[in-house]
Tab-separated table of C-alpha atoms and ligand atoms in Angstrom:
chain	number	residue	atom	x	y	z
A	260	UNK	CA	0.000	0.000	0.000
A	261	UNK	CA	1.211	3.530	-0.761
A	262	UNK	CA	2.088	5.749	2.183
A	263	UNK	CA	-0.001	8.796	3.091
A	264	UNK	CA	2.308	11.308	1.416
A	265	UNK	CA	2.059	9.385	-1.819
A	266	UNK	CA	-1.735	9.194	-1.588
A	267	UNK	CA	-2.065	12.921	-0.826
A	268	UNK	CA	0.264	13.834	-3.696
A	269	UNK	CA	-1.598	11.531	-6.039
A	270	UNK	CA	-4.884	13.213	-5.113
A	271	UNK	CA	-3.493	16.726	-5.564
A	272	UNK	CA	-1.702	15.928	-8.831
A	273	UNK	CA	-4.616	14.184	-10.474
A	274	UNK	CA	-7.476	16.378	-9.347
A	275	UNK	CA	-9.048	14.227	-6.640
A	276	UNK	CA	-8.604	16.717	-3.797
A	277	UNK	CA	-6.945	20.074	-3.204
A	278	UNK	CA	-6.214	21.884	0.062
A	279	UNK	CA	-9.164	24.227	0.694
A	280	UNK	CA	-8.812	27.992	0.013
A	281	UNK	CA	-5.275	27.426	-1.217
A	282	UNK	CA	-4.773	30.828	-2.862
A	283	UNK	CA	-5.257	32.360	0.606
A	284	UNK	CA	-2.784	30.018	2.229
A	285	UNK	CA	-5.388	27.314	2.854
A	286	UNK	CA	-7.590	26.527	5.832
A	287	UNK	CA	-6.289	23.838	8.153
A	288	UNK	CA	-7.788	20.427	7.448
A	289	UNK	CA	-10.217	21.642	4.813
A	290	UNK	CA	-10.135	19.870	1.455
A	291	UNK	CA	-11.900	20.580	-1.827
A	292	UNK	CA	-12.764	17.761	-4.191
A	293	UNK	CA	-11.505	18.192	-7.744
A	294	UNK	CA	-12.969	16.939	-11.035
A	295	UNK	CA	-12.084	13.290	-10.371
A	296	UNK	CA	-12.754	13.476	-6.626
A	297	UNK	CA	-16.309	14.659	-7.110
A	298	UNK	CA	-17.006	11.827	-9.574
A	299	UNK	CA	-15.551	9.245	-7.213
A	300	UNK	CA	-17.483	10.659	-4.264
A	301	UNK	CA	-20.744	10.689	-6.248
A	302	UNK	CA	-20.156	7.116	-7.411
A	303	UNK	CA	-19.504	5.838	-3.882
A	304	UNK	CA	-22.632	7.583	-2.688
A	305	UNK	CA	-24.660	6.064	-5.552
A	306	UNK	CA	-23.250	2.594	-4.819
A	307	UNK	CA	-24.199	2.947	-1.147
A	308	UNK	CA	-27.675	4.237	-1.936
A	309	UNK	CA	-28.251	1.424	-4.426
A	310	UNK	CA	-27.416	-1.264	-1.892
A	311	UNK	CA	-28.893	0.359	1.198
A	312	UNK	CA	-32.046	1.928	-0.268
A	313	UNK	CA	-32.851	0.665	-3.754
A	314	UNK	CA	-32.010	-3.011	-3.181
A	315	UNK	CA	-33.259	-3.251	0.386
A	316	UNK	CA	-36.868	-4.193	0.872
A	317	UNK	CA	-36.862	-2.475	4.271
A	318	UNK	CA	-35.187	0.864	3.670
A	319	UNK	CA	-36.288	4.221	2.310
A	320	UNK	CA	-34.499	7.546	1.961
A	321	UNK	CA	-34.627	10.989	3.521
A	322	UNK	CA	-32.838	14.306	3.147
A	323	UNK	CA	-33.265	16.392	6.279
A	324	UNK	CA	-31.975	19.924	6.889
A	325	UNK	CA	-28.543	20.647	8.358
A	326	UNK	CA	-29.938	23.396	10.596
A	327	UNK	CA	-32.369	22.082	13.198
A	328	UNK	CA	-34.240	23.355	16.210
A	329	UNK	CA	-31.618	23.626	18.997
A	330	UNK	CA	-33.834	21.493	21.239
A	331	UNK	CA	-32.878	18.518	19.049
A	332	UNK	CA	-29.329	18.755	20.415
A	333	UNK	CA	-30.546	19.100	23.977
A	334	UNK	CA	-32.567	15.899	23.582
A	335	UNK	CA	-29.754	14.032	21.811
A	336	UNK	CA	-27.305	14.917	24.571
A	337	UNK	CA	-24.992	16.985	22.384
A	338	UNK	CA	-25.754	20.206	24.280
A	339	UNK	CA	-25.044	20.049	27.969
A	340	UNK	CA	-23.192	17.145	29.434
A	341	UNK	CA	-21.350	15.727	26.467
A	342	UNK	CA	-18.710	18.288	25.688
A	343	UNK	CA	-15.097	17.314	26.307
A	344	UNK	CA	-13.127	18.614	29.344
A	345	UNK	CA	-9.849	19.949	27.974
A	346	UNK	CA	-6.731	21.223	29.713
A	347	UNK	CA	-3.505	22.621	28.325
A	348	UNK	CA	-0.029	21.787	29.578
A	349	UNK	CA	1.451	25.241	30.156
A	350	UNK	CA	5.008	23.958	29.719
A	351	UNK	CA	4.829	22.103	26.399
A	352	UNK	CA	1.587	23.628	25.072
A	353	UNK	CA	-0.065	20.290	24.388
A	354	UNK	CA	-3.793	19.848	24.914
A	355	UNK	CA	-5.312	16.896	26.763
A	356	UNK	CA	-8.679	15.553	27.794
A	357	UNK	CA	-8.809	15.649	31.593
A	358	UNK	CA	-10.913	12.481	31.810
A	359	UNK	CA	-8.389	10.604	29.648
A	360	UNK	CA	-5.460	11.825	31.785
A	361	UNK	CA	-7.171	10.465	34.902
A	362	UNK	CA	-8.135	7.179	33.338
A	363	UNK	CA	-4.739	6.557	31.747
A	364	UNK	CA	-2.847	7.371	34.947
A	365	UNK	CA	-5.040	5.721	37.581
A	366	UNK	CA	-7.530	3.451	35.785
A	367	UNK	CA	-10.364	5.397	37.431
A	368	UNK	CA	-13.242	6.321	35.125
A	369	UNK	CA	-14.334	9.899	35.984
A	370	UNK	CA	-17.602	9.775	33.997
A	371	UNK	CA	-20.098	12.216	35.533
A	372	UNK	CA	-17.524	14.110	37.659
A	373	UNK	CA	-17.593	17.907	37.798
A	374	UNK	CA	-14.644	19.840	36.336
A	375	UNK	CA	-13.612	20.939	39.859
A	376	UNK	CA	-13.516	17.322	41.038
A	377	UNK	CA	-11.357	16.294	38.057
A	378	UNK	CA	-8.947	19.213	38.612
A	379	UNK	CA	-8.599	18.343	42.294
A	380	UNK	CA	-8.056	14.659	41.540
A	381	UNK	CA	-5.339	15.449	38.989
A	382	UNK	CA	-3.525	17.599	41.560
A	383	UNK	CA	-3.888	15.169	44.477
A	384	UNK	CA	-2.653	12.257	42.417
A	385	UNK	CA	0.207	14.167	40.853
A	386	UNK	CA	-0.918	13.281	37.347
A	387	UNK	CA	1.599	14.566	34.820
A	388	UNK	CA	1.579	15.667	31.207
A	389	UNK	CA	2.145	12.548	29.035
A	390	UNK	CA	4.381	14.587	26.707
A	391	UNK	CA	6.745	16.453	29.044
A	392	UNK	CA	6.011	15.191	32.547
A	393	UNK	CA	4.978	18.585	33.906
A	394	UNK	CA	2.114	19.104	36.377
A	395	UNK	CA	1.652	22.700	35.260
A	396	UNK	CA	-1.847	22.426	33.765
A	397	UNK	CA	-4.380	25.145	32.918
A	398	UNK	CA	-7.904	24.977	34.314
A	399	UNK	CA	-10.294	22.672	32.531
A	400	UNK	CA	-12.146	24.308	29.660
A	401	UNK	CA	-15.279	22.899	28.190
A	402	UNK	CA	-14.788	21.943	24.590
A	403	UNK	CA	-17.872	22.260	22.430
A	404	UNK	CA	-17.963	19.707	19.676
A	405	UNK	CA	-20.612	21.496	17.669
A	406	UNK	CA	-20.169	24.550	15.468
A	407	UNK	CA	-22.434	27.274	16.727
A	408	UNK	CA	-23.812	30.084	14.609
A	409	UNK	CA	-26.776	32.416	14.707
A	410	UNK	CA	-30.043	32.339	12.858
A	411	UNK	CA	-31.297	35.784	11.853
A	412	UNK	CA	-29.893	38.525	9.693
A	413	UNK	CA	-28.556	40.948	12.303
A	414	UNK	CA	-25.405	39.792	13.990
A	415	UNK	CA	-25.915	39.235	17.716
A	416	UNK	CA	-29.710	39.349	17.565
A	417	UNK	CA	-30.452	35.884	16.238
A	418	UNK	CA	-30.862	32.775	18.301
A	419	UNK	CA	-28.023	30.295	18.667
A	420	UNK	CA	-28.182	27.452	16.254
A	421	UNK	CA	-25.831	24.556	15.492
A	422	UNK	CA	-24.486	22.845	12.409
A	423	UNK	CA	-25.455	19.192	12.839
A	424	UNK	CA	-22.662	16.929	14.103
A	425	UNK	CA	-24.389	13.828	12.687
A	426	UNK	CA	-27.152	13.176	10.190
A	427	UNK	CA	-28.846	10.645	12.490
A	428	UNK	CA	-30.931	13.113	14.505
A	429	UNK	CA	-32.619	14.388	11.319
A	430	UNK	CA	-33.872	10.838	10.854
A	431	UNK	CA	-35.109	10.417	14.437
A	432	UNK	CA	-37.115	13.628	14.399
A	433	UNK	CA	-38.737	12.550	11.105
A	434	UNK	CA	-39.521	9.002	12.222
A	435	UNK	CA	-43.219	9.734	12.667
A	436	UNK	CA	-43.512	11.665	9.371
A	437	UNK	CA	-41.914	8.842	7.433
A	438	UNK	CA	-43.958	6.050	9.035
A	439	UNK	CA	-47.208	7.957	8.542
A	440	UNK	CA	-46.599	9.088	4.963
A	441	UNK	CA	-45.071	5.854	3.644
A	442	UNK	CA	-47.370	3.503	5.612
A	443	UNK	CA	-44.180	1.556	6.270
A	444	UNK	CA	-44.252	-1.424	8.608
A	445	UNK	CA	-41.594	-2.465	11.066
A	446	UNK	CA	-38.778	-3.259	10.550
A	447	UNK	CA	-38.029	-0.065	8.711
A	448	UNK	CA	-34.784	1.620	7.777
A	449	UNK	CA	-34.398	5.305	6.954
A	450	UNK	CA	-31.231	6.242	5.092
A	451	UNK	CA	-29.634	9.579	4.457
A	452	UNK	CA	-26.448	11.070	3.075
A	453	UNK	CA	-25.345	14.522	4.066
A	454	UNK	CA	-22.851	16.907	5.578
A	455	UNK	CA	-21.951	16.849	9.244
A	456	UNK	CA	-19.709	19.230	11.165
A	457	UNK	CA	-17.590	18.532	14.233
A	458	UNK	CA	-15.115	20.842	15.850
A	459	UNK	CA	-12.647	17.940	16.158
A	460	UNK	CA	-9.733	18.444	18.574
A	461	UNK	CA	-7.341	16.467	16.436
A	462	UNK	CA	-8.344	16.543	12.789
A	463	UNK	CA	-5.835	15.196	10.321
A	464	UNK	CA	-4.557	12.383	8.173
A	465	UNK	CA	-5.791	14.112	5.027
A	466	UNK	CA	-9.538	13.501	4.583
A	467	UNK	CA	-9.697	10.794	7.274
A	468	UNK	CA	-10.760	13.264	9.972
A	469	UNK	CA	-11.933	16.734	9.006
A	470	UNK	CA	-14.254	19.217	10.650
A	471	UNK	CA	-16.663	19.210	7.726
A	472	UNK	CA	-17.453	15.783	6.306
A	473	UNK	CA	-20.230	13.670	4.834
A	474	UNK	CA	-21.966	10.743	6.411
A	475	UNK	CA	-23.968	7.924	4.882
A	476	UNK	CA	-26.196	6.726	7.690
A	477	UNK	CA	-28.930	4.185	8.082
A	478	UNK	CA	-31.182	4.197	11.137
A	479	UNK	CA	-32.904	0.817	11.151
A	480	UNK	CA	-35.957	0.691	13.426
A	481	UNK	CA	-37.050	-2.704	14.701
A	482	UNK	CA	-38.862	-4.505	17.488
A	483	UNK	CA	-36.667	-4.440	20.609
A	484	UNK	CA	-36.421	-8.219	20.947
A	485	UNK	CA	-35.147	-8.517	17.356
A	486	UNK	CA	-32.378	-5.910	17.705
A	487	UNK	CA	-29.522	-8.394	18.161
A	488	UNK	CA	-30.495	-10.303	15.072
A	489	UNK	CA	-30.641	-7.131	12.990
A	490	UNK	CA	-27.365	-5.884	14.433
A	491	UNK	CA	-25.658	-8.993	13.064
A	492	UNK	CA	-27.556	-8.716	9.786
A	493	UNK	CA	-26.339	-5.134	9.148
A	494	UNK	CA	-22.777	-5.893	10.216
A	495	UNK	CA	-22.580	-8.540	7.503
A	496	UNK	CA	-24.437	-6.357	4.973
A	497	UNK	CA	-21.899	-3.547	5.425
A	498	UNK	CA	-18.884	-5.830	5.164
A	499	UNK	CA	-20.330	-7.469	2.037
A	500	UNK	CA	-20.811	-4.040	0.437
A	501	UNK	CA	-17.135	-3.198	0.933
A	502	UNK	CA	-15.944	-6.560	-0.378
A	503	UNK	CA	-18.297	-6.416	-3.339
A	504	UNK	CA	-16.746	-3.109	-4.367
A	505	UNK	CA	-13.305	-4.616	-4.376
A	506	UNK	CA	-11.925	-3.939	-0.904
A	507	UNK	CA	-9.160	-6.353	-0.045
A	508	UNK	CA	-10.393	-8.511	2.864
A	509	UNK	CA	-6.903	-8.406	4.386
A	510	UNK	CA	-7.299	-4.668	5.004
A	511	UNK	CA	-10.623	-5.053	6.853
A	512	UNK	CA	-11.691	-6.406	10.213
A	513	UNK	CA	-14.438	-6.051	12.809
A	514	UNK	CA	-13.609	-4.646	16.231
A	515	UNK	CA	-16.180	-4.866	19.013
A	516	UNK	CA	-16.231	-1.957	21.448
A	517	UNK	CA	-15.349	-2.793	25.037
A	518	UNK	CA	-18.189	-2.081	27.506
A	519	UNK	CA	-16.398	1.009	28.923
A	520	UNK	CA	-15.827	2.380	25.436
A	521	UNK	CA	-19.471	2.347	24.348
A	522	UNK	CA	-21.239	5.648	23.624
A	523	UNK	CA	-23.884	6.706	26.112
A	524	UNK	CA	-26.662	5.540	23.775
A	525	UNK	CA	-25.205	2.239	22.693
A	526	UNK	CA	-25.827	-1.314	23.897
A	527	UNK	CA	-23.380	-2.766	21.403
A	528	UNK	CA	-21.040	-1.293	18.825
A	529	UNK	CA	-18.697	-2.864	16.316
A	530	UNK	CA	-16.442	-0.919	14.008
A	531	UNK	CA	-15.292	-2.116	10.658
A	532	UNK	CA	-11.666	-1.055	10.693
A	533	UNK	CA	-9.448	-0.493	7.683
A	534	UNK	CA	-5.667	-0.758	7.595
A	535	UNK	CA	-4.904	2.812	6.526
A	536	UNK	CA	-1.241	3.638	5.798
A	537	UNK	CA	-1.078	5.452	9.189
A	538	UNK	CA	-2.571	2.506	11.059
A	539	UNK	CA	-5.707	0.465	11.501
A	540	UNK	CA	-8.642	2.794	12.222
A	541	UNK	CA	-12.417	3.026	12.255
A	542	UNK	CA	-14.071	3.108	8.876
A	543	UNK	CA	-17.692	2.218	9.634
A	544	UNK	CA	-19.442	2.207	13.009
A	545	UNK	CA	-22.357	-0.198	13.517
A	546	UNK	CA	-24.229	0.412	16.765
A	547	UNK	CA	-27.285	-0.846	18.572
A	548	UNK	CA	-28.588	2.553	19.761
A	549	UNK	CA	-31.501	0.885	21.588
A	550	UNK	CA	-34.560	3.126	22.068
A	551	UNK	CA	-32.332	5.859	23.527
A	552	UNK	CA	-32.851	8.490	20.828
A	553	UNK	CA	-36.571	8.093	20.243
A	554	UNK	CA	-37.219	8.097	24.000
A	555	UNK	CA	-35.010	11.147	24.475
A	556	UNK	CA	-36.956	13.026	21.788
A	557	UNK	CA	-40.259	11.863	23.284
A	558	UNK	CA	-39.226	13.307	26.617
A	559	UNK	CA	-38.118	16.699	25.335
A	560	UNK	CA	-40.634	17.213	22.496
A	561	UNK	CA	-43.578	15.562	24.337
A	562	UNK	CA	-44.503	13.833	21.062
A	563	UNK	CA	-45.383	10.157	21.092
A	564	UNK	CA	-42.835	8.454	18.834
A	565	UNK	CA	-43.878	4.902	19.619
A	566	UNK	CA	-45.013	2.517	16.921
A	567	UNK	CA	-48.302	0.682	16.873
A	568	UNK	CA	-48.271	-2.717	15.210
A	569	UNK	CA	-51.805	-3.268	13.905
A	570	UNK	CA	-51.218	-6.999	13.324
A	571	UNK	CA	-50.134	-7.901	16.815
A	572	UNK	CA	-51.871	-5.021	18.567
A	573	UNK	CA	-48.610	-4.101	20.238
A	574	UNK	CA	-47.289	-0.636	20.899
A	575	UNK	CA	-43.582	-0.136	21.467
A	576	UNK	CA	-40.701	2.294	21.045
A	577	UNK	CA	-38.495	0.683	18.382
A	578	UNK	CA	-34.836	-0.128	18.882
A	579	UNK	CA	-32.426	1.296	16.345
A	580	UNK	CA	-29.484	-0.332	14.602
A	581	UNK	CA	-27.220	2.280	13.050
A	582	UNK	CA	-24.550	1.597	10.447
A	583	UNK	CA	-22.790	4.949	10.014
A	584	UNK	CA	-20.130	5.470	7.355
A	585	UNK	CA	-18.048	8.533	6.506
A	586	UNK	CA	-18.184	9.144	2.749
A	587	UNK	CA	-14.834	10.952	2.696
A	588	UNK	CA	-13.250	8.317	4.895
A	589	UNK	CA	-14.382	5.430	2.727
A	590	UNK	CA	-13.246	7.347	-0.365
A	591	UNK	CA	-9.775	7.499	1.170
A	592	UNK	CA	-9.962	3.779	1.942
A	593	UNK	CA	-10.938	2.956	-1.645
A	594	UNK	CA	-7.975	4.974	-2.959
A	595	UNK	CA	-5.516	3.335	-0.528
A	596	UNK	CA	-6.965	-0.051	-1.437
A	597	UNK	CA	-6.852	0.435	-5.207
A	598	UNK	CA	-3.746	2.420	-6.128
A	599	UNK	CA	-1.203	-0.263	-6.952
A	600	UNK	CA	2.086	-0.408	-8.752
A	601	UNK	CA	2.136	-2.963	-11.553
A	602	UNK	CA	5.454	-4.031	-12.986
A	603	UNK	CA	5.950	-2.616	-16.458
A	604	UNK	CA	2.879	-0.367	-16.181
A	605	UNK	CA	3.565	1.912	-13.213
A	606	UNK	CA	0.777	3.045	-10.892
A	607	UNK	CA	-2.708	1.873	-11.810
A	608	UNK	CA	-5.901	2.677	-9.921
A	609	UNK	CA	-7.515	-0.757	-9.908
A	610	UNK	CA	-10.811	0.525	-8.648
A	611	UNK	CA	-14.169	-1.198	-9.197
A	612	UNK	CA	-15.575	-0.048	-12.593
A	613	UNK	CA	-18.746	1.324	-10.954
A	614	UNK	CA	-16.671	3.570	-8.702
A	615	UNK	CA	-14.153	4.681	-11.332
A	616	UNK	CA	-14.409	8.461	-11.777
A	617	UNK	CA	-14.334	8.169	-15.583
A	618	UNK	CA	-15.655	5.084	-17.294
A	619	UNK	CA	-14.433	5.416	-20.861
A	620	UNK	CA	-11.713	7.518	-22.540
A	621	UNK	CA	-12.093	8.343	-26.219
A	622	UNK	CA	-8.677	8.633	-27.829
A	623	UNK	CA	-8.278	9.640	-31.488
A	624	UNK	CA	-4.797	8.693	-32.705
A	625	UNK	CA	-4.390	11.509	-35.214
A	626	UNK	CA	-5.972	14.823	-36.121
A	627	UNK	CA	-7.831	13.217	-39.032
A	628	UNK	CA	-9.961	11.139	-36.657
A	629	UNK	CA	-11.021	13.949	-34.334
A	630	UNK	CA	-14.444	14.462	-35.926
A	631	UNK	CA	-15.271	10.789	-35.748
A	632	UNK	CA	-13.986	10.695	-32.159
A	633	UNK	CA	-16.319	13.570	-31.257
A	634	UNK	CA	-19.231	11.573	-32.672
A	635	UNK	CA	-18.236	8.544	-30.588
A	636	UNK	CA	-17.892	10.728	-27.474
A	637	UNK	CA	-21.383	12.143	-28.036
A	638	UNK	CA	-22.856	8.675	-28.295
A	639	UNK	CA	-21.040	7.253	-25.269
A	640	UNK	CA	-21.333	10.238	-22.938
A	641	UNK	CA	-25.142	10.033	-22.959
A	642	UNK	CA	-24.783	6.874	-20.861
A	643	UNK	CA	-21.316	6.937	-19.314
A	644	UNK	CA	-18.970	9.496	-17.804
A	645	UNK	CA	-16.463	9.704	-20.642
A	646	UNK	CA	-13.439	11.824	-21.433
A	647	UNK	CA	-11.866	12.930	-24.665
A	648	UNK	CA	-8.104	13.168	-25.054
A	649	UNK	CA	-6.412	13.900	-28.350
A	650	UNK	CA	-2.852	14.872	-27.461
A	651	UNK	CA	0.256	12.895	-26.572
A	652	UNK	CA	1.421	9.509	-27.772
A	653	UNK	CA	-1.002	6.664	-27.225
A	654	UNK	CA	1.195	4.862	-24.692
A	655	UNK	CA	1.252	7.931	-22.478
A	656	UNK	CA	-2.480	8.398	-22.831
A	657	UNK	CA	-3.109	4.778	-21.729
A	658	UNK	CA	-0.779	5.327	-18.786
A	659	UNK	CA	-2.663	8.448	-17.734
A	660	UNK	CA	-6.027	6.624	-17.914
A	661	UNK	CA	-4.560	3.689	-15.954
A	662	UNK	CA	-3.333	6.083	-13.306
A	663	UNK	CA	-6.797	7.549	-12.750
A	664	UNK	CA	-8.550	4.195	-13.022
A	665	UNK	CA	-10.504	4.524	-16.292
A	666	UNK	CA	-11.683	0.963	-17.034
A	667	UNK	CA	-11.838	1.298	-20.833
A	668	UNK	CA	-10.102	3.279	-23.564
A	669	UNK	CA	-11.593	3.542	-27.030
A	670	UNK	CA	-8.922	4.288	-29.617
A	671	UNK	CA	-9.902	5.644	-33.000
A	672	UNK	CA	-7.276	5.146	-35.683
A	673	UNK	CA	-6.725	5.568	-39.367
A	674	UNK	CA	-8.674	2.400	-40.239
A	675	UNK	CA	-11.678	3.530	-38.198
A	676	UNK	CA	-12.540	6.017	-40.936
A	677	UNK	CA	-12.732	3.133	-43.415
A	678	UNK	CA	-14.229	0.274	-41.435
A	679	UNK	CA	-16.118	2.122	-38.687
A	680	UNK	CA	-14.364	0.010	-36.080
A	681	UNK	CA	-12.427	1.097	-32.974
A	682	UNK	CA	-10.069	-0.546	-30.498
A	683	UNK	CA	-11.308	-1.043	-26.938
A	684	UNK	CA	-8.590	-1.512	-24.333
A	685	UNK	CA	-9.368	-3.086	-20.977
A	686	UNK	CA	-7.574	-1.486	-17.980
A	687	UNK	CA	-7.412	-4.705	-15.958
A	688	UNK	CA	-5.967	-6.978	-18.626
A	689	UNK	CA	-4.628	-4.425	-21.184
A	690	UNK	CA	-6.263	-6.665	-23.792
A	691	UNK	CA	-7.425	-4.918	-26.934
A	692	UNK	CA	-10.506	-5.738	-28.966
A	693	UNK	CA	-11.604	-4.406	-32.318
A	694	UNK	CA	-15.303	-3.469	-32.179
A	695	UNK	CA	-17.781	-1.825	-34.557
A	696	UNK	CA	-18.736	1.692	-33.446
A	697	UNK	CA	-22.386	0.654	-33.753
A	698	UNK	CA	-21.784	-2.185	-31.271
A	699	UNK	CA	-20.001	-0.085	-28.611
A	700	UNK	CA	-23.047	0.612	-26.448
A	701	UNK	CA	-24.024	-3.044	-26.553
A	702	UNK	CA	-20.449	-3.991	-25.561
A	703	UNK	CA	-20.430	-1.689	-22.546
A	704	UNK	CA	-23.979	-2.548	-21.468
A	705	UNK	CA	-22.928	-5.325	-19.070
A	706	UNK	CA	-19.713	-3.677	-17.879
A	707	UNK	CA	-21.204	-1.243	-15.359
A	708	UNK	CA	-24.089	-1.477	-12.923
A	709	UNK	CA	-24.547	2.058	-11.663
B	11	ATP	P1	-13.927	8.537	15.417
B	11	ATP	O1	-13.783	7.548	16.541
B	11	ATP	O2	-13.042	8.242	14.233
B	11	ATP	O3	-13.892	9.964	15.852
B	11	ATP	P2	-16.702	8.370	15.797
B	11	ATP	O4	-16.801	7.063	16.496
B	11	ATP	O5	-16.810	9.632	16.524
B	11	ATP	O6	-15.384	8.357	14.878
B	11	ATP	P3	-19.229	8.224	14.593
B	11	ATP	O7	-19.837	9.264	15.375
B	11	ATP	O8	-19.573	6.790	14.858
B	11	ATP	O9	-17.660	8.388	14.576
B	11	ATP	O10	-19.441	8.550	13.041
B	11	ATP	C1	-19.699	7.567	12.084
B	11	ATP	C2	-18.700	7.586	10.951
B	11	ATP	O11	-18.553	8.904	10.448
B	11	ATP	C3	-17.306	7.158	11.335
B	11	ATP	O12	-17.177	5.761	11.308
B	11	ATP	C4	-16.472	7.803	10.274
B	11	ATP	O13	-16.459	7.021	9.085
B	11	ATP	C5	-17.219	9.088	9.995
B	11	ATP	N1	-16.622	10.233	10.702
B	11	ATP	C6	-16.804	10.582	11.991
B	11	ATP	N2	-16.114	11.697	12.288
B	11	ATP	C7	-15.485	12.071	11.147
B	11	ATP	C8	-14.622	13.137	10.799
B	11	ATP	N3	-14.291	14.084	11.680
B	11	ATP	N4	-14.151	13.210	9.527
B	11	ATP	C9	-14.488	12.275	8.618
B	11	ATP	N5	-15.298	11.245	8.888
B	11	ATP	C10	-15.800	11.124	10.129
């Protein structure tokens, strides 16, 4: 696998991602997706939607707003109680979570302690800075995970409002709307893709952890006594999706969360981890969120969010299984997984054809074939994301398409003008086939699914 520097350079050089606001010196940890990056991102999203919405008999989609009533975040626990307690080491200027310092040094879990109690405990137990060994800490400051802004046109006069830190809550608050309007029966999954914002303390590793990112989340509502079964079902479903799109099984594994690591809402969580070049890390979190969220919203909103099963005459608050995947993070994983060096060919992006940013490159060999090549491009680009490249020697053009993962090249040569045939080159095998222009669409019809 390439190292991170190589992956970042590859992305910058080939138009997958650029540092954000670069002409102004950039903005730390912000990345913009270039012409190939946006295609890849859209394709991954489409592939996810196809499997998780279109091909699932249980799931339907939603697109909720990023800005929500602030009470949503009170109910979910994001406002009040769940911000991180941070302290700075005054000697080496590193920042630490006070609860982690205590736990790492003494094995005591300070969940629920006040800041004053944590500060006193750190002093009494002579807990030191893990970097420089000093005990010269600042006071604890509350770290707010959510970006806060104001709604209203006059600065200072609007009410505080947050950018959502997860897409999930938009699904919970719409649970009743969706059930009522779709007449859906349990079990029922609601899926959504969208932006989320977190004021992360330690963003980094390129697009692995950023403050603005996209999530692809499914909230799967089911009868409480079936939750374990569905938890296992979705774990396998997620892993199968990754493998089906060409992820190397050796780079993937499940990791169950230890009981003391579980989020406040979770009865069980397993991460699918990926062996990134910087280490094995979470790619996809699959959690049994129980009835925590719906009950929390029932309490704060006073709305009844329980489900009535007309067949069994039972009323219950559903449990929720949540597979939550970062779109940017899985994009990075697909690139790390697929960019390989092949002897005699150099770097080739061996990505699944459905995810490949460009599907077909149209390459006229000489000037004389440009008109015909334009006609072929017109025909192909109605159905497939195609590109047209007329300069450079053909070997170099193949190399360039290999590097960005284009599964097929269509070369138009001198003979094409006579016999109306073109050469199709396969990225995976480099085999070349002579095909009639009229048969091209038929030839490609079983090569892509999205
Ligand atoms: P982590 O432990 O990496 O911070 P998390 O457990 O907080 O992640 P979740 O809240 O479970 O993450 O979010 C679900 C998924 O969203 C993650 O598995 C990851 O793919 C993605 N994700 C979370 N935070 C970020 C981020 N800051 N940047 C990019 N993707 C993220």
